[in-house]
PDB file of C-alpha atoms in Angstrom:
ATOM      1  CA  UNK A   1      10.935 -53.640  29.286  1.00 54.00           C
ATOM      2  CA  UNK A   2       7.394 -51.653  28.927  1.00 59.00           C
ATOM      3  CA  UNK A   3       4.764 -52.992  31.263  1.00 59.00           C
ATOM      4  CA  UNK A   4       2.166 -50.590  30.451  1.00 62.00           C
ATOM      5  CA  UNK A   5      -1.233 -51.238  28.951  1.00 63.00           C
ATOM      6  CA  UNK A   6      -1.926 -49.027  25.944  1.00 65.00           C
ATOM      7  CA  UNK A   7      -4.945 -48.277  24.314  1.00 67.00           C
ATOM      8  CA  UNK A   8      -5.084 -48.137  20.244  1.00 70.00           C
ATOM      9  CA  UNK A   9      -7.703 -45.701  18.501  1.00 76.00           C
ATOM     10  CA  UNK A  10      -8.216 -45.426  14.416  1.00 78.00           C
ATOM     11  CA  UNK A  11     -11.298 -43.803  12.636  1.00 82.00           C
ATOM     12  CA  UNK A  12     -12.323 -45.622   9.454  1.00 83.00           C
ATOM     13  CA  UNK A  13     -13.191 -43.604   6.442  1.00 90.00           C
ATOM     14  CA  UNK A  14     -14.095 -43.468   2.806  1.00 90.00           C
ATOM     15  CA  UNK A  15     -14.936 -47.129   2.656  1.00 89.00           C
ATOM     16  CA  UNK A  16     -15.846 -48.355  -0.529  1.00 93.00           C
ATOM     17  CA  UNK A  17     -17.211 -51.578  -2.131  1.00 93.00           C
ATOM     18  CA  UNK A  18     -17.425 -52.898  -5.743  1.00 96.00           C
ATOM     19  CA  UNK A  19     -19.860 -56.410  -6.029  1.00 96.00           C
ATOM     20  CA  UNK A  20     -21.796 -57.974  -8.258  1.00 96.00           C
ATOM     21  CA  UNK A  21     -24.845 -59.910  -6.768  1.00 93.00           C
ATOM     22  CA  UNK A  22     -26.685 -62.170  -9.119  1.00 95.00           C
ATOM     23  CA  UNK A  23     -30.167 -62.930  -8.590  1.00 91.00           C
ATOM     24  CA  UNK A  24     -31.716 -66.367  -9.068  1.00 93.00           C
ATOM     25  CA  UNK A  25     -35.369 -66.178  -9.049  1.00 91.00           C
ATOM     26  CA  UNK A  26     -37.730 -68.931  -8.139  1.00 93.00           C
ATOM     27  CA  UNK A  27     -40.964 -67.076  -8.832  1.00 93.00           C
ATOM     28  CA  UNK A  28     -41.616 -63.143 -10.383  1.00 87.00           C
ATOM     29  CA  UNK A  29     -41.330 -62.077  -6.526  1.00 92.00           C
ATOM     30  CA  UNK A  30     -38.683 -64.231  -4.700  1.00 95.00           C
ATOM     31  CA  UNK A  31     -35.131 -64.521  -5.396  1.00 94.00           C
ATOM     32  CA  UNK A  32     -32.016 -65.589  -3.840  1.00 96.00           C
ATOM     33  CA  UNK A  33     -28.538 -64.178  -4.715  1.00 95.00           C
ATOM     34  CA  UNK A  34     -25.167 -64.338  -3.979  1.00 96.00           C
ATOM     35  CA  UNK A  35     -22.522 -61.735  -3.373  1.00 96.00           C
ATOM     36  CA  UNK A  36     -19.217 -61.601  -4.118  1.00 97.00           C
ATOM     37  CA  UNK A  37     -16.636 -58.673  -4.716  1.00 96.00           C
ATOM     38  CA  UNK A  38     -14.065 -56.147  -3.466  1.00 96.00           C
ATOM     39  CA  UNK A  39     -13.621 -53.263  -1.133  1.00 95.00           C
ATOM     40  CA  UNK A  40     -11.210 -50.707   0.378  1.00 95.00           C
ATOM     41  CA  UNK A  41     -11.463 -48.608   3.506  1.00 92.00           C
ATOM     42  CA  UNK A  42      -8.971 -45.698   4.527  1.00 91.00           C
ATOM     43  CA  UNK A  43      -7.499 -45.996   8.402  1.00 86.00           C
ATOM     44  CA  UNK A  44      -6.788 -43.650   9.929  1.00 83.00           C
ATOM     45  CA  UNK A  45      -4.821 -43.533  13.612  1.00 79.00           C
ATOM     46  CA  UNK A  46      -5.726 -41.668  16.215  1.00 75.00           C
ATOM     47  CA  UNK A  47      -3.139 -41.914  19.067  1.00 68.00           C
ATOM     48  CA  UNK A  48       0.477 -40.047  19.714  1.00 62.00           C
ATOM     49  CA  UNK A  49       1.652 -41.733  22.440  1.00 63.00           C
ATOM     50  CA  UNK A  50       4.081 -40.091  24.526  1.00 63.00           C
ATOM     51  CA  UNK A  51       4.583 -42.054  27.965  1.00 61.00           C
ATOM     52  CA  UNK A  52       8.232 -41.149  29.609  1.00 58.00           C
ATOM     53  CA  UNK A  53      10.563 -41.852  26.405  1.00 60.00           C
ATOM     54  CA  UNK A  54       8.309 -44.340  25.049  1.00 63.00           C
ATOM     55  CA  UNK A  55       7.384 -42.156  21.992  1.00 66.00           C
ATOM     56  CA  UNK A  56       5.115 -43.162  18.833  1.00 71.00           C
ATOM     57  CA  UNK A  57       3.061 -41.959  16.120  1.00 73.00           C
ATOM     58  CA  UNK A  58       1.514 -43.469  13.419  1.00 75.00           C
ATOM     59  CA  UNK A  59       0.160 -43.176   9.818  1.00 75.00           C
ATOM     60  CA  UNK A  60      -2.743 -43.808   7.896  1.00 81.00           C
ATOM     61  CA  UNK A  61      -2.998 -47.032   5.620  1.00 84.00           C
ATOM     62  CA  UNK A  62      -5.463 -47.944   2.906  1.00 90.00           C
ATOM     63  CA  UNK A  63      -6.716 -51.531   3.048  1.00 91.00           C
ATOM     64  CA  UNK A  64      -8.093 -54.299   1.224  1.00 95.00           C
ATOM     65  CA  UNK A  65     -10.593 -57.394   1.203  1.00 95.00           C
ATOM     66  CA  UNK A  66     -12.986 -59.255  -0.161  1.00 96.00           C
ATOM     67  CA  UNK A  67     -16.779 -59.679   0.747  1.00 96.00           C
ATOM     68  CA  UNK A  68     -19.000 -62.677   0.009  1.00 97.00           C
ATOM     69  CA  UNK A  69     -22.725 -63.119   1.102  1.00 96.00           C
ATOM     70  CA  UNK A  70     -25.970 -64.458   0.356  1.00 97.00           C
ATOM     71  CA  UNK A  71     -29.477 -63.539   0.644  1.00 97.00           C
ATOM     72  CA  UNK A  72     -33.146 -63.721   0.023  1.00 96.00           C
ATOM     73  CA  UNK A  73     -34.880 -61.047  -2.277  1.00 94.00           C
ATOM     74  CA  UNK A  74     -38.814 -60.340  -2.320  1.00 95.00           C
ATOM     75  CA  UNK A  75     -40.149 -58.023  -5.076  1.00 91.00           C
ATOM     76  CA  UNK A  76     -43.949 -56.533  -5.251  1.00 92.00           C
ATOM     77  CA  UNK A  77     -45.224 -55.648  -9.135  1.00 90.00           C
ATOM     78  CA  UNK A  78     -45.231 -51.988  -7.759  1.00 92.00           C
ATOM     79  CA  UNK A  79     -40.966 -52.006  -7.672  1.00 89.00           C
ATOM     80  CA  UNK A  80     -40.639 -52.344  -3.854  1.00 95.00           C
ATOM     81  CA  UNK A  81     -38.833 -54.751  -3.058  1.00 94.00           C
ATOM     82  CA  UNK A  82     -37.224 -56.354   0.472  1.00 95.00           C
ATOM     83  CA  UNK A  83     -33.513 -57.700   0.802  1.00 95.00           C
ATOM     84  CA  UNK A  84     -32.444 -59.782   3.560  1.00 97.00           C
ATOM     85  CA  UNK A  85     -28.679 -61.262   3.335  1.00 97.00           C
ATOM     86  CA  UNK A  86     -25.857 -62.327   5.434  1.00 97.00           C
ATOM     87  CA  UNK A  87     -21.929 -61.390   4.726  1.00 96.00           C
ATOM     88  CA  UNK A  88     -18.814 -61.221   5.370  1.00 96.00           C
ATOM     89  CA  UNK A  89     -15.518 -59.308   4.711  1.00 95.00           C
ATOM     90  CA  UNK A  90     -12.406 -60.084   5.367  1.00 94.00           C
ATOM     91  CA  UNK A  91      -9.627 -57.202   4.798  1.00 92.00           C
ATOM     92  CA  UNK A  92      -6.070 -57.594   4.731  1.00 91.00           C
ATOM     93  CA  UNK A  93      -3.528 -57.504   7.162  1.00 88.00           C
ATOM     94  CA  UNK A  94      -2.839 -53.940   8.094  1.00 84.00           C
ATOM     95  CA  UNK A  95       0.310 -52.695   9.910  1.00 81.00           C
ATOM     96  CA  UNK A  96       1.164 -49.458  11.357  1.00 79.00           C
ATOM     97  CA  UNK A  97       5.142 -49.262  11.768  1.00 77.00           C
ATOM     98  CA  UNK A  98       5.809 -46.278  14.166  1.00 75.00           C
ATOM     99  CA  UNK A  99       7.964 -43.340  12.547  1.00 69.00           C
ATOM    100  CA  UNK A 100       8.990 -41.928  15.930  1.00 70.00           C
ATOM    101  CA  UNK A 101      10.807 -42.681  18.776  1.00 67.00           C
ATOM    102  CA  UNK A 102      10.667 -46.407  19.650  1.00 68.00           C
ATOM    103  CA  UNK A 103       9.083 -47.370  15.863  1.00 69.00           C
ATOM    104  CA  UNK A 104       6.946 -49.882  17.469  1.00 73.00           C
ATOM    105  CA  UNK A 105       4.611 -52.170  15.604  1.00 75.00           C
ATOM    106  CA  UNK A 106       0.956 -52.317  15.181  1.00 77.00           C
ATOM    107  CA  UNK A 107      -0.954 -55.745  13.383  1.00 79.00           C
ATOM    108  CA  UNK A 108      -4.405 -55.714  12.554  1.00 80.00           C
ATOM    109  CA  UNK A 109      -6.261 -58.423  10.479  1.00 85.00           C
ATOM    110  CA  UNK A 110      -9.481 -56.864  10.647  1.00 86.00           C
ATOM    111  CA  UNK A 111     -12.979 -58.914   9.476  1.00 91.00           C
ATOM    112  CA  UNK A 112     -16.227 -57.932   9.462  1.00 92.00           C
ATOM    113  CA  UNK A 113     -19.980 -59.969   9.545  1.00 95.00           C
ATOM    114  CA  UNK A 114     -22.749 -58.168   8.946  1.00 95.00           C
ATOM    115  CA  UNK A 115     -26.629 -59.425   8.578  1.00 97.00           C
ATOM    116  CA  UNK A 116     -28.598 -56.752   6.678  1.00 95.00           C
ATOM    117  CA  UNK A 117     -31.868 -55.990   5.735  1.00 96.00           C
ATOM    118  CA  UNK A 118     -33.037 -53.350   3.034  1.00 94.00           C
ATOM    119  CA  UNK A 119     -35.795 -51.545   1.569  1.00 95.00           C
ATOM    120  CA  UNK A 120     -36.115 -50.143  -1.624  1.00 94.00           C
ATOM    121  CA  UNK A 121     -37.610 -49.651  -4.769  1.00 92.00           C
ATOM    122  CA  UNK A 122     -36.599 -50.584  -8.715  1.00 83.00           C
ATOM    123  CA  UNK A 123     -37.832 -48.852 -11.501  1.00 80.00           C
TER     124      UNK A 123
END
């Protein structure tokens, strides 16, 4: 019987990624590659909402994905070399259950694209 707009807050931390990303190269300075691996992030909530007796706070879940890409690689004989790629990840349903008061229900399906370019250097 709530009619109330509520606003959700989480902090994302200690986000990690494991990929492999094999390069196929069509000369000794350009390459294209493909990416394709796993990663977890920690959530964290932010919010204790306390509105009347409408109560609810929340934990902190660890979640899942996957993350595929593809991109172009240029190298220079000196070891610098430029990355440009595209990707996505798509992590797993997360869902915060309350453990106060009401115990309402928060769903997530969180995805994520991301166009990148790097510098850098192999020795």
């Amino acid at each position: 019987g709530d009619t109330k707009t509520y606003k959700a807050e989480a902090e994302v931390s200690e986000h990690v990624s494991l990929y492999v990303e094999p390069t196929f190269y069509f000369n000794d300075m350009l390459g294209f590659y493909v990416k394709g691996g796993g990663v977890s992030v920690l959530v964290k909530t932010l919010e204790d909402l306390i509105i009347g007796t409408d109560d609810s706070t929340y934990g902190h879940e660890r979640i899942f994905g996957t993350v595929v890409g593809a991109g172009f690689r240029v190298t220079h004989s000196s070891g610098l070399f430029l990355k440009a790629e595209y990707s996505e990840t798509d992590y797993n349903e997360v869902v915060f259950k309350s453990s106060t008061g009401n115990q309402n229900i928060i769903t997530a399906d969180p995805d994520q694209d991301a166009v990148r370019l790097s510098l850098g250097f192999q020795f």
